[in-house]
Coordinates of C-alpha atoms (C1' of nucleotides) in Angstrom, one line a residue:
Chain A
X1 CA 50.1 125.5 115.4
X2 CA 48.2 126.6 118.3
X3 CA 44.2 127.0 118.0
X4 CA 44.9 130.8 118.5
X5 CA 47.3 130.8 115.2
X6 CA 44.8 128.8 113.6
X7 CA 42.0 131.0 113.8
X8 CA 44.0 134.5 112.8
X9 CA 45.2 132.3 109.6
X10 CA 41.5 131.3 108.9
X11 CA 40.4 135.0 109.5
X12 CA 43.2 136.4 107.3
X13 CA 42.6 133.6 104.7
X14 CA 38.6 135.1 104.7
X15 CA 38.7 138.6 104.7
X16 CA 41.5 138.3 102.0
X17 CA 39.1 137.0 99.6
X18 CA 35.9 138.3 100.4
X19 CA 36.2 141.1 102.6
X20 CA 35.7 142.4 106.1
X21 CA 31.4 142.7 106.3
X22 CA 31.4 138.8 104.0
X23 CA 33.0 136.9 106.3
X24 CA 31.3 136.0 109.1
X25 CA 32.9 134.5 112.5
X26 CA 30.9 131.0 112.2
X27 CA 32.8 130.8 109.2
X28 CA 36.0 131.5 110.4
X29 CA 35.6 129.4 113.0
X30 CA 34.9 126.6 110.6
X31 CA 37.9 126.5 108.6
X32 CA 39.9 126.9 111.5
X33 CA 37.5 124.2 112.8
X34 CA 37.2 125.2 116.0
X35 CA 34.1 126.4 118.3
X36 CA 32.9 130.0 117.3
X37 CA 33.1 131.0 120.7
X38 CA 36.6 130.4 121.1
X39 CA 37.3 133.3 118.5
X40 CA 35.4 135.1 121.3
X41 CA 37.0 134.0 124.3
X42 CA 40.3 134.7 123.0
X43 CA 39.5 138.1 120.6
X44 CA 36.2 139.2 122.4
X45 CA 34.9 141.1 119.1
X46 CA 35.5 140.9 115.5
X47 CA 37.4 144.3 114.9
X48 CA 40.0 142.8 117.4
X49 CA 40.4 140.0 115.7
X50 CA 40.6 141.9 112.3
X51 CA 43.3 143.7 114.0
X52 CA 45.2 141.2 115.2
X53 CA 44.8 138.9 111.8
X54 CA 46.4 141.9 109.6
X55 CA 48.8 143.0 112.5
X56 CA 51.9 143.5 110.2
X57 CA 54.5 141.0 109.9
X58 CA 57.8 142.7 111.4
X59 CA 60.3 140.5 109.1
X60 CA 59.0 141.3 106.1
X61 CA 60.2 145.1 105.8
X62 CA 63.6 143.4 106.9
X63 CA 63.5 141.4 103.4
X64 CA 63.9 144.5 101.6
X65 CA 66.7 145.9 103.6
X66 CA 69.8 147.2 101.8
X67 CA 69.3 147.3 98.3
X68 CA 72.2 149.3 97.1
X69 CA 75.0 148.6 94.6
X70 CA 72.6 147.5 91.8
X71 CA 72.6 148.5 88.2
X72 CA 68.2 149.1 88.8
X73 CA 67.2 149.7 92.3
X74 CA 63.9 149.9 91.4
X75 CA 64.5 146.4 89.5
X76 CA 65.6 144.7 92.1
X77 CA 63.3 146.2 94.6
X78 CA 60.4 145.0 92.0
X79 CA 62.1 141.6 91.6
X80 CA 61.9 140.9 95.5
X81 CA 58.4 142.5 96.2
X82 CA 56.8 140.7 93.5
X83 CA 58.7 137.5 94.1
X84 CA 57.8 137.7 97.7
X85 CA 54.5 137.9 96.7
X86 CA 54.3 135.4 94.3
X87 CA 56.1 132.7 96.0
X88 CA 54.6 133.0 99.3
X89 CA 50.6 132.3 99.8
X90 CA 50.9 133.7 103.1
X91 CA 52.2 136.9 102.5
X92 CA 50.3 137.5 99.2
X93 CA 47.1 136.7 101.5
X94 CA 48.0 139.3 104.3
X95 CA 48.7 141.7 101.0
X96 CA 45.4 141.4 99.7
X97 CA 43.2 141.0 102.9
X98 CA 44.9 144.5 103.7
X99 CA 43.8 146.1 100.8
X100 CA 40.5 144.5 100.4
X101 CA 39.5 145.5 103.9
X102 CA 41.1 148.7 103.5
X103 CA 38.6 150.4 101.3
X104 CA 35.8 150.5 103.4
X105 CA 37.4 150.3 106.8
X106 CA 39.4 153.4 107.3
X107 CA 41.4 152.2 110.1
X108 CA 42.8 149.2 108.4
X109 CA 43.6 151.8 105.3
X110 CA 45.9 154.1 108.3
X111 CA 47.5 150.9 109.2
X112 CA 48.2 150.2 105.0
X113 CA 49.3 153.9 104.6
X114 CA 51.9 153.6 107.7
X115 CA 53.3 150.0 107.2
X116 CA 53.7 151.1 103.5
X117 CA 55.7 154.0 104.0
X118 CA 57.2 152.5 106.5
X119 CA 58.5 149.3 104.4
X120 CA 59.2 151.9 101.5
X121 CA 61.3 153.9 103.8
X122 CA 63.3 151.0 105.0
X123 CA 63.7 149.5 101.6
X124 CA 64.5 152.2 99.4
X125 CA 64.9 155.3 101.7
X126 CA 69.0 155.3 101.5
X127 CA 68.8 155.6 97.3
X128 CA 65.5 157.9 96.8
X129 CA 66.8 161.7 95.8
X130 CA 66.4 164.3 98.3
X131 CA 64.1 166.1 96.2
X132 CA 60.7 165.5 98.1
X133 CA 60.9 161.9 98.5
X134 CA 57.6 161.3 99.9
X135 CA 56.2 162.3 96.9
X136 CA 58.5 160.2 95.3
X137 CA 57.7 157.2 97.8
X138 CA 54.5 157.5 96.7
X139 CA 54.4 157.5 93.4
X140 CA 56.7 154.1 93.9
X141 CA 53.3 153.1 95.9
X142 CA 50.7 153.7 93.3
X143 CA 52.4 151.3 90.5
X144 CA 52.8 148.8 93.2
X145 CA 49.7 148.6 94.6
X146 CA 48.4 149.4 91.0
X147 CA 49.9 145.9 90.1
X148 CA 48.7 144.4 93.0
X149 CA 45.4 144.7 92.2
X150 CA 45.1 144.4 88.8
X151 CA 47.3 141.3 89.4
X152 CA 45.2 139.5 92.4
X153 CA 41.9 141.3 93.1
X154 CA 40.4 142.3 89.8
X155 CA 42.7 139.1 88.2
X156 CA 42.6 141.3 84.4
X157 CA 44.2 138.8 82.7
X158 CA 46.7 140.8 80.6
X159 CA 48.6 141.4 84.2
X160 CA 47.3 137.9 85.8
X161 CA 48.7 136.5 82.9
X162 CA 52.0 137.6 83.0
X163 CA 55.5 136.2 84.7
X164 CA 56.5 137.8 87.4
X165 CA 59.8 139.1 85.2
X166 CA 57.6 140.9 82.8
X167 CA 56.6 142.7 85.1
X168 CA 59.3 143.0 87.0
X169 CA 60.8 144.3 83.6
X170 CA 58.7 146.8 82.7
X171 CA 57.9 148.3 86.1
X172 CA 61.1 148.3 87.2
X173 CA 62.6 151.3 85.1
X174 CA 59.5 152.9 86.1
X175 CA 60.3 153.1 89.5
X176 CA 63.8 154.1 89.4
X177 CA 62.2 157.0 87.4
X178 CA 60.3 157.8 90.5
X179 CA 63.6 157.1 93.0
X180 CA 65.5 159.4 90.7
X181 CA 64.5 161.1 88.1
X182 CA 63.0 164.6 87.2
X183 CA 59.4 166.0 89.4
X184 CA 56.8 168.1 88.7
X185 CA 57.4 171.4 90.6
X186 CA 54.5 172.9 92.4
X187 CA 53.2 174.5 89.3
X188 CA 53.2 171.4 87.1
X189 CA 56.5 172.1 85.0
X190 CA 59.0 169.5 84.9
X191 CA 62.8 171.8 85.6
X192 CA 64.3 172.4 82.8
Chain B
X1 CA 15.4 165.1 88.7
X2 CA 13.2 162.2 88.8
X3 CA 13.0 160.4 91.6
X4 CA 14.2 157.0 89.9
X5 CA 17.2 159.3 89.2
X6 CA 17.6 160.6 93.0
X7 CA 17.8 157.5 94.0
X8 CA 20.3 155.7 91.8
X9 CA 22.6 159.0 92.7
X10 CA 22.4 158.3 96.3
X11 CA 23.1 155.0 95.7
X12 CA 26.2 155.9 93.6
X13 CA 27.6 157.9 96.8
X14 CA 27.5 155.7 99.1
X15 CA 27.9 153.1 97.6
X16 CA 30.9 154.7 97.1
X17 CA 32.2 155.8 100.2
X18 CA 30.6 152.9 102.1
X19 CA 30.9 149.7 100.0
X20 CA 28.2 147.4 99.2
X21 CA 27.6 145.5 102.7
X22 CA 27.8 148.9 104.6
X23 CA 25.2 150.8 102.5
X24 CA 21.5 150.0 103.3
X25 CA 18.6 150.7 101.5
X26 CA 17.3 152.7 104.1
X27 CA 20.0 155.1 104.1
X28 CA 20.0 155.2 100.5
X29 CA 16.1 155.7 100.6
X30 CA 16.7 158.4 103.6
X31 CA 19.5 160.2 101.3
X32 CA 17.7 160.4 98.3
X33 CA 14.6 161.9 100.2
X34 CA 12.3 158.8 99.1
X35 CA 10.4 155.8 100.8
X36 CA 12.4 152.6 101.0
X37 CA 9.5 150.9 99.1
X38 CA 10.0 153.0 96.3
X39 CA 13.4 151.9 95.6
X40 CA 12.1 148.3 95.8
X41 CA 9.5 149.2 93.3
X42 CA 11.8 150.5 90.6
X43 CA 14.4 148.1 91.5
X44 CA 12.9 145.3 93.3
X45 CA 16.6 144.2 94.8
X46 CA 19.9 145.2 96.2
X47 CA 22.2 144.0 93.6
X48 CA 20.0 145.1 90.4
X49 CA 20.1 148.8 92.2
X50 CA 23.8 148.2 92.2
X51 CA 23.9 147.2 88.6
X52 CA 21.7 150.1 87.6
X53 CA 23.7 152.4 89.8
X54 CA 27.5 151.3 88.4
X55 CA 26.2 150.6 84.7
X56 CA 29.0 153.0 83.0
X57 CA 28.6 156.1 81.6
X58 CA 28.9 155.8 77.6
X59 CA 29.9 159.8 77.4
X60 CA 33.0 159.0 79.3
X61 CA 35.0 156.6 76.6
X62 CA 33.7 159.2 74.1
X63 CA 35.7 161.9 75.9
X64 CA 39.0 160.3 74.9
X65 CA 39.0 159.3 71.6
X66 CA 41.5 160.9 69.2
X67 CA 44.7 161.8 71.5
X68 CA 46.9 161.6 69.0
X69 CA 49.0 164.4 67.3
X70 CA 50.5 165.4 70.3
X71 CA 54.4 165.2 72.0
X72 CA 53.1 163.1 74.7
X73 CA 50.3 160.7 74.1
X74 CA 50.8 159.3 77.7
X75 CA 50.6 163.0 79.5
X76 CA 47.9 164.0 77.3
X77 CA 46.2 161.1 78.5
X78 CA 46.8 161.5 82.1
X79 CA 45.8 165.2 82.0
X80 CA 42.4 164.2 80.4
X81 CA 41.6 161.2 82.9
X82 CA 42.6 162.7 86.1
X83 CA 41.4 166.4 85.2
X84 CA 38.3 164.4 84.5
X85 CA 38.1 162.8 87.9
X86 CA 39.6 166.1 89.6
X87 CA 36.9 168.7 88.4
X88 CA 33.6 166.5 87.7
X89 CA 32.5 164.7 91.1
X90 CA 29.8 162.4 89.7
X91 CA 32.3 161.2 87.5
X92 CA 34.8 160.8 90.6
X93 CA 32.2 159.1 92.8
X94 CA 31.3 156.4 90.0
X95 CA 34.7 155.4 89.6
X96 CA 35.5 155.4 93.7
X97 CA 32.2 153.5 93.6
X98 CA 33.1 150.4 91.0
X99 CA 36.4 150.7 92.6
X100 CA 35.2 149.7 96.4
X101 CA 32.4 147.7 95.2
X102 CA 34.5 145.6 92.6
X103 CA 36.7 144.8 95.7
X104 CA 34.3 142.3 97.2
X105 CA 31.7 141.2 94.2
X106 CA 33.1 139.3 91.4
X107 CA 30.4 141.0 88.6
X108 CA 31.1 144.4 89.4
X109 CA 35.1 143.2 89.0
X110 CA 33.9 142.0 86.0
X111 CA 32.2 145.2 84.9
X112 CA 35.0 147.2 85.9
X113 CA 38.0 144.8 83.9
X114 CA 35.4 145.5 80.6
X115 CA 34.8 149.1 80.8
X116 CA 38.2 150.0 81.9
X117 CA 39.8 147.8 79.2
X118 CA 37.3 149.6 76.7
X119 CA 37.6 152.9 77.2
X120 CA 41.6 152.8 77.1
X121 CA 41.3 151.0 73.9
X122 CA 39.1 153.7 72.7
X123 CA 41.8 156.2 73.9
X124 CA 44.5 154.3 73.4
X125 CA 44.2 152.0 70.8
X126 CA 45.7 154.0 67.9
X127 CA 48.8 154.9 69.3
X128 CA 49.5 151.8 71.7
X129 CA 52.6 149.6 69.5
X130 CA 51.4 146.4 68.2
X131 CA 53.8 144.0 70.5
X132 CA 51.3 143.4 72.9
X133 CA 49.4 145.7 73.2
X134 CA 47.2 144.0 75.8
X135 CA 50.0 143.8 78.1
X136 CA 50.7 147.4 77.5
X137 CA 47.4 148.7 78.0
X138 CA 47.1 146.4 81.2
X139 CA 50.1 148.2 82.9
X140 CA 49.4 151.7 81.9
X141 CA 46.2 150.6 83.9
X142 CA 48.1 149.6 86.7
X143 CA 49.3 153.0 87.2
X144 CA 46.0 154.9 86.7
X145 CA 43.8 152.5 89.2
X146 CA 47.1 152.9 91.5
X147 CA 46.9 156.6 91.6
X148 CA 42.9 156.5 92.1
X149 CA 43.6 153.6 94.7
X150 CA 46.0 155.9 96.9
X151 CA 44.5 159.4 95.9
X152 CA 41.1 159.1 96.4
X153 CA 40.7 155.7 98.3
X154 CA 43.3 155.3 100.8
X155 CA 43.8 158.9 100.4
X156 CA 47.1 158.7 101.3
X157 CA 48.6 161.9 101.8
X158 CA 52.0 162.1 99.8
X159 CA 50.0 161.3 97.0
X160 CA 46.7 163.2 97.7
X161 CA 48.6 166.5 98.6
X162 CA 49.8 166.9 95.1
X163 CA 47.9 168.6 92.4
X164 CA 46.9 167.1 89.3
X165 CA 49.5 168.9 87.2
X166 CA 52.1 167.1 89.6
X167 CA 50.4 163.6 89.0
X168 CA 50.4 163.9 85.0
X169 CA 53.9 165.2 84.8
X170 CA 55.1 162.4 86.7
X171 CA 53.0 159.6 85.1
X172 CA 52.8 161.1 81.8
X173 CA 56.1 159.2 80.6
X174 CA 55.6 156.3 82.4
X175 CA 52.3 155.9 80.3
X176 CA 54.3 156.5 77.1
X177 CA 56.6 154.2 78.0
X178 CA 54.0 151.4 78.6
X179 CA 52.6 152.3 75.6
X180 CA 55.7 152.1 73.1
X181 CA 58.7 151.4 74.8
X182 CA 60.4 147.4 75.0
X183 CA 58.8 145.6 76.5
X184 CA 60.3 142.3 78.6
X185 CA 59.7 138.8 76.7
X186 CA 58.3 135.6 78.1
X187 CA 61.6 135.3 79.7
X188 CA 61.8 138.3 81.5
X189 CA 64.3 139.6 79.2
X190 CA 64.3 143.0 77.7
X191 CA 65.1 142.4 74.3
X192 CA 68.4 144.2 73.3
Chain C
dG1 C1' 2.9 155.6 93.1
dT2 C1' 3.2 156.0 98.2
dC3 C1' 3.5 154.3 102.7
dT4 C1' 3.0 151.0 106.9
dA5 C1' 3.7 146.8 108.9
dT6 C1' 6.0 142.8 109.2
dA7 C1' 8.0 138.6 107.7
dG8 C1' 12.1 136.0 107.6
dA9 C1' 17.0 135.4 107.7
dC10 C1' 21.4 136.3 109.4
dG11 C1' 25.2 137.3 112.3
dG12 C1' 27.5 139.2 116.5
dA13 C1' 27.7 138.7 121.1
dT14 C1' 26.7 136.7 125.8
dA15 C1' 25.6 133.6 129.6
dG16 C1' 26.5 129.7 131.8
dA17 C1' 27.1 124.6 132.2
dC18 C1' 30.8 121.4 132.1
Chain D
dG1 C1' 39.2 125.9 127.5
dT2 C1' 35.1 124.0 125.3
dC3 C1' 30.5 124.0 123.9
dT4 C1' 25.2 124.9 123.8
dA5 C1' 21.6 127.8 123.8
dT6 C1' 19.9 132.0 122.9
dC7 C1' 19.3 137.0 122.9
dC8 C1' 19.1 141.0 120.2
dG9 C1' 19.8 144.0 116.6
dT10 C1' 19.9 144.8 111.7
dC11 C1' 18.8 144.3 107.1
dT12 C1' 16.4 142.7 102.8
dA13 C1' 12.3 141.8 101.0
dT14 C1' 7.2 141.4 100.6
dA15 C1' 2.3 142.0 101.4
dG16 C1' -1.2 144.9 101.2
dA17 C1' -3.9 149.3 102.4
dC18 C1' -4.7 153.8 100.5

DNA sequence: GTCTATAGACGGATAGAC
DNA sequence: GTCTATCCGTCTATAGAC
């Protein structure tokens, strides 16, 4: 792994657990244990090397690609996200440095909004009803990120505690609900 | 208003909109009209005008006791919580506030997991099923800090755009089902 | 209680030798 | 590319006059 690589894993690896303003480029350039002014020399600033650390990975909206012909999408869409995240440090790191650094930086939350209605799209775009499926996308957001955080930032232990399948079981009826099912009209009324 | 209270209200906004790091005392000082040393003098640090600021509100659990009696526990719910949010600001900007802050400082994660886990027992507890209720209260949190998250946080706009009728008539039956539907065993299974 | 002045620490960024 | 030295701004916190 070249020095470059090394220091966008340290920097993802820092802001993922404590945020953008916390970690400091010293530090980053300790665990990646390299000089501090290399970051520098090869990022110039910190912002670009924020950028550049939570720069979307392009192959992981492929993963999701093609989920059709199941008795649950929304299971088996659940089942892979989770799983992805579970089994793979790197990817549950870029997850949670995203959303960490989103809250108080508003141009990391843009770049969250449009990669995650982007991967939604690509994932479950060909089985969501026509019936205003942003909205629908959406909703499929909230209980995932919902989990997310409750699972690895705020670590409450009755979702930290759970297996992945619980979770998977419960949420995913919930999100073929969303996919599929009934919605609100503009004045609140589920059609009859 | 005192000026003890100016100041923890200005702190409450932007801490809430800014983060922790991001918010000085000086701005909080500037925005509550009031000398920096004064916040020192009633506070004498950072984190304990954090404390003071966050330190939750005991009218809100009070506001949801006793849903019960009613078709939909779970929409009931919703309509109360997120009309809540919707029409009363302060309330709004305290929860934005522990949200952003719990992010990046363990004790405010901490007082967040409590209260939140408090007040739906307090609203919850008498209808949730006894199979875990833990679990079940833990998920239909999931859903409620996801739609915050993406409403009021990212503010992302499929989600944002809707009104709150919209929101409850969607999540409504999601919460129910949280709340007394099956729910998976330890081996992912929904029992049958 | 109110305000000024300033201490003291930290962190981002730069210049420049090698 | 690598490293040292250092500048400069910012922020919390304190001391002390009024």
């Amino acid at each position: 792994m070249s020095k470059r690589d090394l220091i966008l894993a340290a920097a993802r690896e820092l802001f993922s657990d404590k945020g953008y303003e916390r970690t400091t480029m010293r530090a980053i350039a300790a665990r990646a244990d390299v000089d501090p002014a290399l970051i520098h020399h090869y990022f110039t600033n910190k912002n670009t090397l924020l950028m550049a650390a939570l720069k979307p990975d392009i192959d992981l909206a492929t993963h999701f690609a093609d989920i059709e012909n199941v008795d649950s999408v929304g299971t088996e869409f659940a089942r892979r996200l989770l799983g992805y995240w579970e089994d793979n440090p790197d990817v549950r790191t870029r997850m949670t440095a995203l959303l960490r650094v989103a809250m108080t930086h508003d141009d990391v939350a843009a770049l969250l909004r449009d990669f995650q209605i982007g991967a939604l799209r690509a994932a479950l775009g060909s089985v969501v009803a026509a019936d205003r499926p942003e909205v629908r996308l959406g909703l499929v957001a909230t209980q995932i990120f919902g989990i997310g955080l409750m699972r690895y930032i705020l670590r409450a232990p009755q979702i930290r505690d759970c297996t992945v399948d619980q979770l998977v079981m419960a949420v995913g009826p919930v999100i073929d609900g969303y996919l599929t099912g009934p919605l609100a009209n503009a004045r609140g009324r589920v059609p009859s």
